[in-house]
Structures are given as structure tokens and as C-alpha cells.
DNA sequence: ACCCAGAATGTTAACGCTAACAGAGCCGAG
DNA sequence: CTCGGCTCTGTTAGCGTTAACATTCTGGGT
């Protein structure tokens, strides 16, 4: 119908002709410029509707230098934590009118992070969120490409970038103090890999709480966050008679620990109390339901977008921000008074 | 340094001047056009390196009409299944040189899916993968926007779009036959929400297997995939004395069932055998370790990209494809001979 | 009646790239 | 030695939008 020939999608000029105005006026309508007569505006809108016009965002991005796309770099989005964080990021970004382009890393080396950063800046993203829980990833942020605003999630001291994170130290402290308050002499720990900042933070909080209470800190066992590694550490712990309380650095490993204890006939919480970390949806239904530390991943994702947008929109003032989200204790049935 | 003034990133013309050639020759080098003298090529490459030039993909996309970006629409990427699928998609897409722009839906209505589709086509994606396990989402695909190639994952009969999915019926059958082969008289089921195609498929497979064995099919209980709903269904089942085998439509609900049975003193697998579905990383460490049906989400993601790229690159021939990935039984300790 | 500010619109020029064509140089066949 | 046909390179013209400037049209103050 009309003069629009072929199947080529209509462009601004087509709308302009249809409405009997210049393409610039169409642009003004689209961008809600105030100086357009409301009658003209209506006529243009009508033409837009009639032709089914949609503005070409690529052309727009070329001239405005803003793609309204944010990049997200994350490690293994299959895991609950990263997945929830990325979800929060995506929701917040879209609510703010931004697209989200994602890169999931399988390995976490500096090279991989740098590649991902380059890749995204090539695409012309307006800003980047790096979910970088490993020390190596965080270090990669120290040398940013050029002027692309960046926010690190769980990024420790991430060089130039702003940081949004959960207070891991506080989480470790909460878990440990909870166990001590139940009358346990001391608290053992199954920690995460040493490359992970979160693991370090949780160890620090645990150590601090023990020290404050004047209790000895046993040598922590180390897992790799997987249920299997928790299972193996749990088997070691089961054979040690003086263990009455264990702080496991994440819920998945805690599941492995519960499994090992069950197999070895160690009753939880009667003989040993166990606290996890993360509060994954499953942990409420472990046997027994797991006392754990909740991290509000959604809040972390939302905050990271807030910080990033502030940085993008407030051009000059790029003061580094550091936003810390508090964790909370979720008491359930895996812990009991000694 | 050199003649490049200010902090403005270099463009093709800058490289051209530096190398003493025309910008078109630079373009040729970048696009690996054969007709460039190798000496010239080297000189251009040198200039590129010297200036740290990176080509502007937005400008490129404007003229080529290809953004090399794929859109992914998914429901709740917090869940293990969607998260793994999206991960597989992202890996495969990036390996093929495509960016991935993601939209996570919180609600699954047709409107939401259509909005997401519009949103992504506005951005100028070259193709879209919709992870649409619900009937309503699949229906939304029936009315596609315009010429954007689309692939549905778990999309049943998704109108025009190609489909990649796991054979849910086969999965339901595998689970049921496994239990029957262990000597159970019949198999109960806790199914997923009726809006989900996957839930329907699993019910169909279960029913088919029972029918083939000439056994009665009890009325299935319905959950919403969450551990809690499994827990509640499990409590009902625990009170029924003739239940010896239960097929639970996903692992999370199976966890809830195990929890309920444990509380009620029903021993698994001595009194009741339980089979789950998905093989999430945790299920090997449930108490007892869960027999389940594994879905290869990674393969689904990879295949969906293969199909999509075939559709994008082979312009005219848009024959609908349908690719089915087989599930497999993972026998563990939650099932035993009657 | 006149002028001027401001509103409303139009015209032109980028943005940074690739496509299409044009031209220069070179080789071997006739 | 001339011509056709290669290879290599340059020139020009868009892609569809917004920005900047130019122009026309109002309406009120003098």
C-alpha cells in the first residue's frame, strides 16, 4: 500500500513523506523534542503507525555514540550465584532501557577477562559489569581498556573500577558467631579455593569471630565449591571425634558434607552442627534443612547497574564507588545447641 | 602520537593516512580481501597496531545490515535448566563470532515474549533463540515479527520456527520403565505445571510406559517445579500405603519429596523408590543419591545455535528443522528392587 | 504598522564504515 | 605494439539517524 515499494522496512524518510514533513521532524517526534506542534506530532505518529515504522537503533547508535547496550562478563553462569546476579543485572538494565550483552567465561584467567572486555568494547557497549569473584579476574580490571565505565561485582580492590559486593567477612562472622553462640567450643571450616576473593573473605570473618571469642582456629579444609569436594572434606571431618561445628563456605559443598555425615552415621545437628553459605533454593529442603548465610544476589545485580548508570550518565565525575550489601543468617535445622 | 590529535579513538581514515593508502584499502585488509599486495597489507597492519585502531562495529553493522548479534529470550535464567541452556548458547554463539544479547522474562505470557522479540529486533539482532518451555511462550512464536530467523528451544510445535528440544516423552518413559523393571506394580507421578510442554511430555511418556506394561496409571499430583511443592506432594504420598515408586518431574521437587519422606519415616529406597529429572549437579549428593534422567542442556544450546546460523546464513532456504536430543537414565541409590 | 523573540520546521552535514565503480599498472596473446 | 584482461588501488556514494544551522511563521510590545 502507499508508495512504499518492495519489502524493505520503512525508514524515517518514508514516514516523513507519508506525514508530509521533513525527516528531522519525525526524529523530533521520536525523541520527544518539545518544539513540535501537537497537531504535527499526531500526524507523524499516525504515519508511523500506518507504516509500522521502527527506528533503526544501529544508525542511531552510530551518530549518538551510545548503543544503550551494557556488557556483562561472568564466570560460569550455570552456578546459582552468578546466574542470580546476572539475572538481577539484566532486569535492572532492561528497566533502565538498556540491552544486555553477555559473555560467560569458562576459564577465569586474566587473558580471558581481557578478551571479553575487548570483545565488548568492540561491540560498542556503553558500560560493563564484570562479575569477577576471582582474584585473577579482579586483577585484570586493574588495566582497563580505555574510557568504558566499568563496575566489578565481588571484585575486591578492582583498580579503577567501582565495586559492588556482599560483605563476605561479615557473612563468615555471622556463621561462626551463630555456632559459637550455640555453645560450640570452636568451629571448623571447609573453605573455597584460594583464588576466590569470596573464599578469602569468609575465612577472614570466621577467623575474626574465633579470635574475638578467644577460641583456637583449626586448619581449614579446602574445597572447590562442588558438592563432591564437600563430600570428600566431610568424610575427613566425620572421622575426627572433636568436631562439633562446621562452617561450609557454600551450600553445595554443605550438601556434600551432609551426605558424607549421613553415610558415616554422624547425625546432624545432634552430633555436629553445619552452616552453609548462599541460601540456594534447595537448601531449605536438605536433610536436615540447612542453616545458612543468605546473599541477596538480586540486590547486588540491581546495585551494580545503578552504580554503572551513574557512572555513564554523570560523565565527568567518575569517583569510584564501593557498595556493600549485607548478608543475613537464615537459621534452620542443621544447627543445634551443644 | 603523530598527527592523531586529542583523545578521540582512531578511525579508518587515520590508519589510512598513517599507512599512506586510502581508507578503502584499510577496509580491504580488515576484511581479508585477496587483492591487496602483501607489502601494502603489512604496512596497513603496522599502522593499525601503531595507532591501536579497532574497527567500529556499529558503523559496519549499519552498512552491512548484519549486527553479528543474536538475541536470546529465556524464562527465569536462575533455574538450572535455562541457565545451562543459555550458557551453551552463549558459548556456541561466541565461538561462531556472534554476540549474545539476553532478555530474561519473569512472567511467561504471550505479551512478554512478544515484547522481548520486538525489543530484540529493534536492536537489530540477526537471529533469535527463544527458550520457551511453556505453551504460552511457544504460541507467541506462531506470530513472528517479520523476517528475523528464530529457533525455539523446547518449543513444541512452534509455528514457523525451527525447534530444538530434549525428547521429554522418552525421558518419562525411561524413568517409568526403570521403575517397572525393578518390580514395582505401578509408578506414581508428581508432574510439573500443565502450562509447561516439558511437563506434558513427561506425563505422556510415563502414561505410555504404564499402558504398554498393562499397569494402571494413578492420578498424578501436580507441583510447580519448586522443592516446596515437591515436599507438599511428598507428604500426601507418604500417607498412602500402596505407593512404592514415584517419578518426580524434576530434581528440585524430588529433593522436596525426599525431605518429606525422611520426615515421615518413609525410607528411600527401601520402602519407596524415587526417580527425578534433569540431573542437576546436586542430585548425586542427595540423601540418598538420586536416580534421575539427564538432559544434555549444553547440547541443546549448541544445536540451537547451529540450526539458527544455518537459517541465517543459508538465506533463502528456510526449511523448518526439528532436532531432538535424547535424554538418558542415571541410576543411583534412590531406586531399588521391590 | 513594525520589529523581534521564540516556536516550529526544513536543509545540510556529519557519524565510520562497505559497496560499487573507476582508473592505473602490468602481463601475455595476437 | 596493441589490446584485452588481470591485479591492485583510489574515489564516490550511500547506510539511517541526529546535530547544527538556516529559515519560516507566529504573536505581542512599541
XYZ file of C-alpha atoms in Angstrom, chain A:
338
model
C 0.000 0.000 0.000
C 1.080 3.615 -0.452
C 4.312 4.496 -2.172
C 6.425 2.168 -0.050
C 7.643 -0.310 -2.563
C 9.036 -3.792 -2.050
C 9.513 -5.424 1.295
C 12.168 -3.054 2.627
C 11.233 -1.907 6.110
C 10.247 1.765 6.195
C 12.785 4.353 7.249
C 12.397 7.814 8.638
C 12.190 9.367 5.185
C 9.214 7.171 4.337
C 7.399 8.311 7.439
C 8.291 11.903 6.635
C 6.852 11.665 3.172
C 3.730 9.946 4.438
C 3.159 12.670 7.010
C 4.189 15.488 4.712
C 7.014 16.733 6.922
C 10.790 16.518 6.924
C 12.603 13.532 8.346
C 14.020 15.751 11.040
C 10.542 16.452 12.330
C 9.969 12.736 12.533
C 13.160 12.459 14.506
C 11.928 15.196 16.796
C 8.686 13.384 17.450
C 10.547 10.199 18.203
C 12.895 11.930 20.596
C 10.110 13.853 22.267
C 11.525 17.199 21.393
C 9.232 19.899 22.887
C 9.107 22.201 19.856
C 6.690 20.252 17.710
C 3.136 21.353 17.194
C 0.865 18.760 18.724
C -1.073 18.536 15.504
C 2.092 17.729 13.579
C 3.091 15.274 16.221
C -0.194 13.465 15.825
C 0.137 13.355 12.061
C 3.635 11.903 12.301
C 2.547 9.378 14.883
C -0.223 8.326 12.568
C 2.205 7.798 9.712
C 4.476 5.795 11.993
C 1.635 3.539 12.991
C 0.387 3.192 9.458
C 3.739 2.179 8.027
C 4.748 0.144 11.048
C 7.935 2.140 11.275
C 10.583 1.188 13.824
C 13.621 3.319 14.222
C 16.967 1.838 13.345
C 18.918 1.754 16.579
C 22.162 0.923 14.850
C 22.074 4.131 12.834
C 21.103 5.980 15.953
C 23.996 4.489 17.862
C 26.421 5.474 15.134
C 25.618 9.115 15.426
C 24.929 9.409 19.148
C 27.905 7.253 20.159
C 25.656 5.477 22.598
C 24.460 1.961 21.917
C 22.317 1.691 25.036
C 23.863 -1.702 25.477
C 25.686 -2.867 28.583
C 28.150 -5.722 28.635
C 28.238 -8.375 31.323
C 31.212 -10.630 31.852
C 30.626 -13.506 34.202
C 32.202 -16.742 35.249
C 30.142 -19.884 34.748
C 26.587 -18.625 34.691
C 25.464 -22.153 35.399
C 26.136 -21.625 39.101
C 23.353 -20.211 41.217
C 25.235 -17.160 42.462
C 26.424 -15.795 39.134
C 23.146 -16.761 37.469
C 21.121 -14.841 40.050
C 23.409 -11.849 39.871
C 23.257 -11.746 36.095
C 19.507 -12.063 36.294
C 19.330 -9.076 38.615
C 21.612 -7.123 36.335
C 19.550 -7.929 33.291
C 16.274 -6.943 34.908
C 17.625 -3.654 36.187
C 19.328 -2.831 32.913
C 16.273 -3.501 30.839
C 14.121 -1.459 33.205
C 16.523 1.404 32.563
C 16.198 0.929 28.815
C 19.489 -0.818 28.188
C 20.227 -4.007 26.293
C 22.470 -6.577 27.903
C 25.167 -8.397 26.025
C 26.650 -11.279 27.919
C 29.906 -13.176 27.882
C 30.304 -16.275 30.036
C 33.839 -17.331 30.737
C 34.809 -20.927 31.218
C 38.276 -20.194 32.409
C 38.988 -17.289 34.663
C 42.439 -16.190 33.662
C 43.378 -12.601 33.072
C 43.595 -13.267 29.345
C 40.021 -14.458 29.200
C 38.736 -11.425 31.054
C 40.730 -9.042 28.905
C 39.495 -10.734 25.744
C 35.940 -10.438 26.921
C 36.423 -6.781 27.767
C 37.916 -6.086 24.344
C 35.183 -8.034 22.680
C 32.503 -5.998 24.394
C 34.142 -2.635 23.820
C 34.434 -3.551 20.145
C 30.720 -4.041 20.128
C 30.373 -0.527 21.414
C 28.833 -1.131 24.820
C 28.252 1.927 26.975
C 29.438 0.198 30.121
C 30.498 -3.145 31.525
C 29.708 -5.150 34.638
C 32.264 -7.782 35.477
C 31.148 -10.492 37.843
C 34.652 -11.246 38.959
C 34.821 -13.269 42.127
C 38.335 -14.482 41.462
C 41.427 -12.583 42.312
C 42.824 -13.063 38.807
C 39.725 -11.608 37.215
C 39.762 -8.683 39.573
C 43.368 -8.003 38.706
C 42.532 -7.905 35.024
C 40.302 -4.969 35.804
C 43.226 -3.004 37.103
C 44.255 -2.438 33.485
C 41.058 -1.305 31.873
C 40.848 -0.818 28.100
C 40.058 2.858 27.694
C 37.195 5.064 28.641
C 34.493 2.464 29.150
C 32.792 2.751 32.542
C 33.125 -0.473 34.463
C 31.755 -1.948 37.652
C 33.121 -5.014 39.359
C 30.846 -7.336 41.277
C 32.602 -9.088 44.120
C 35.769 -7.587 42.803
C 37.770 -6.809 45.924
C 40.030 -3.883 45.186
C 39.472 -3.711 41.460
C 41.846 -0.997 40.371
C 39.977 1.839 38.707
C 36.574 0.228 38.738
C 33.752 0.727 41.185
C 32.788 -2.292 43.223
C 29.530 -3.795 44.414
C 29.788 -6.784 46.671
C 28.333 -8.741 49.546
C 30.145 -8.384 52.824
C 31.786 -11.782 52.883
C 33.718 -11.105 56.048
C 30.512 -10.258 57.854
C 28.954 -13.438 56.473
C 31.797 -15.563 57.798
C 31.476 -13.822 61.115
C 27.698 -14.344 61.286
C 28.038 -18.050 60.610
C 30.793 -18.509 63.138
C 29.195 -16.426 65.859
C 25.944 -18.305 65.413
C 27.734 -21.587 66.049
C 29.694 -20.234 68.981
C 26.537 -18.816 70.497
C 25.095 -22.317 70.456
C 27.838 -23.379 72.827
C 30.312 -24.946 70.449
C 33.902 -24.881 71.591
C 35.248 -23.950 68.191
C 34.193 -24.010 64.539
C 35.822 -25.910 61.717
C 35.702 -24.612 58.193
C 35.561 -26.029 54.720
C 36.688 -23.107 52.629
C 36.577 -22.343 48.920
C 39.512 -22.123 46.514
C 42.186 -19.646 47.473
C 41.912 -17.796 44.171
C 38.408 -16.687 45.123
C 38.016 -13.423 46.974
C 34.761 -14.622 48.459
C 36.504 -17.627 49.960
C 39.123 -15.388 51.489
C 36.534 -13.049 52.924
C 34.616 -15.856 54.563
C 37.791 -17.255 56.071
C 38.678 -13.833 57.413
C 35.286 -13.401 59.066
C 35.474 -16.860 60.586
C 38.965 -16.226 61.902
C 37.968 -12.850 63.311
C 34.970 -14.298 65.151
C 37.029 -17.119 66.627
C 39.742 -14.744 67.678
C 37.287 -12.383 69.292
C 35.881 -15.273 71.284
C 39.376 -16.384 72.211
C 38.971 -19.755 70.502
C 41.575 -21.653 68.515
C 41.153 -21.697 64.733
C 41.594 -25.196 63.326
C 43.283 -25.583 59.961
C 40.536 -25.143 57.313
C 39.897 -27.831 54.715
C 39.682 -26.634 51.120
C 37.049 -27.488 48.525
C 36.282 -26.243 45.023
C 32.634 -25.272 45.702
C 31.312 -28.559 44.246
C 29.176 -30.976 46.234
C 31.796 -33.645 45.608
C 34.576 -31.662 47.224
C 32.302 -31.028 50.190
C 31.587 -34.718 50.374
C 35.269 -35.535 50.479
C 36.030 -32.931 53.098
C 33.030 -34.189 55.050
C 34.420 -37.719 55.119
C 37.659 -36.426 56.622
C 35.767 -34.433 59.214
C 33.487 -37.353 60.094
C 36.414 -39.354 61.345
C 37.541 -36.643 63.717
C 35.845 -37.007 67.072
C 36.239 -33.468 68.403
C 34.400 -31.775 65.549
C 31.030 -30.427 66.687
C 30.521 -27.446 64.372
C 31.393 -26.839 60.732
C 31.091 -23.707 58.644
C 30.984 -24.724 54.996
C 31.738 -21.923 52.560
C 28.820 -22.667 50.249
C 25.583 -24.629 50.228
C 26.584 -27.061 47.524
C 29.605 -28.226 49.480
C 27.416 -28.329 52.569
C 25.163 -30.765 50.741
C 28.187 -32.987 50.151
C 29.088 -32.701 53.812
C 25.589 -33.726 54.912
C 25.787 -36.682 52.560
C 29.161 -37.763 53.946
C 27.959 -37.404 57.517
C 24.831 -39.417 56.776
C 26.908 -42.184 55.267
C 29.254 -42.230 58.234
C 26.430 -42.236 60.721
C 27.204 -38.777 62.029
C 23.902 -37.170 62.986
C 23.250 -33.519 62.088
C 22.620 -31.464 64.169
C 22.759 -33.832 67.171
C 26.455 -34.604 66.886
C 27.651 -31.912 64.510
C 26.136 -28.571 63.516
C 26.579 -27.364 59.939
C 26.217 -23.868 58.451
C 26.336 -23.178 54.733
C 26.555 -20.058 52.614
C 24.416 -18.647 49.768
C 20.929 -19.885 50.615
C 20.261 -21.602 47.324
C 16.601 -22.531 46.832
C 17.347 -26.160 47.614
C 18.954 -25.728 50.997
C 15.681 -25.345 52.840
C 14.914 -28.931 51.840
C 18.204 -30.593 52.578
C 18.171 -33.277 55.251
C 18.206 -31.569 57.591
C 17.215 -28.136 56.280
C 20.388 -26.109 56.174
C 21.190 -23.134 58.358
C 22.952 -20.766 56.012
C 24.002 -17.228 55.163
C 21.831 -15.553 52.583
C 23.325 -13.345 49.917
C 20.922 -11.085 48.129
C 22.222 -11.619 44.618
C 19.349 -9.740 43.085
C 20.210 -6.654 45.101
C 23.829 -6.950 44.060
C 22.824 -7.059 40.413
C 20.497 -4.101 40.754
C 23.023 -2.030 42.636
C 25.728 -2.732 40.108
C 23.534 -1.315 37.377
C 22.706 1.724 39.464
C 26.368 2.423 40.035
C 27.215 1.801 36.404
C 24.500 4.063 35.063
C 25.518 6.781 37.450
C 28.987 6.490 36.026
C 27.797 6.504 32.417
C 25.388 9.350 32.745
C 27.358 11.550 35.065
C 30.144 11.894 32.526
C 32.941 13.730 34.249
C 32.553 12.794 37.880
C 33.910 9.267 37.898
C 34.542 8.903 41.565
C 34.963 5.255 42.400
C 32.096 3.903 44.410
C 32.102 0.950 46.725
C 28.749 -0.509 47.670
C 28.496 -3.300 50.189
C 25.399 -5.459 50.573
C 24.977 -7.103 53.979
C 24.382 -10.851 54.220
C 21.986 -12.391 56.715
C 21.771 -15.531 58.791
C 18.979 -17.960 57.982
C 18.700 -20.335 60.947
C 17.282 -23.746 60.124
C 17.600 -27.275 61.420
C 21.217 -28.126 60.703
C 22.484 -26.280 63.758
C 21.692 -27.016 67.418
C 22.881 -26.194 70.905
C 25.862 -28.197 72.005
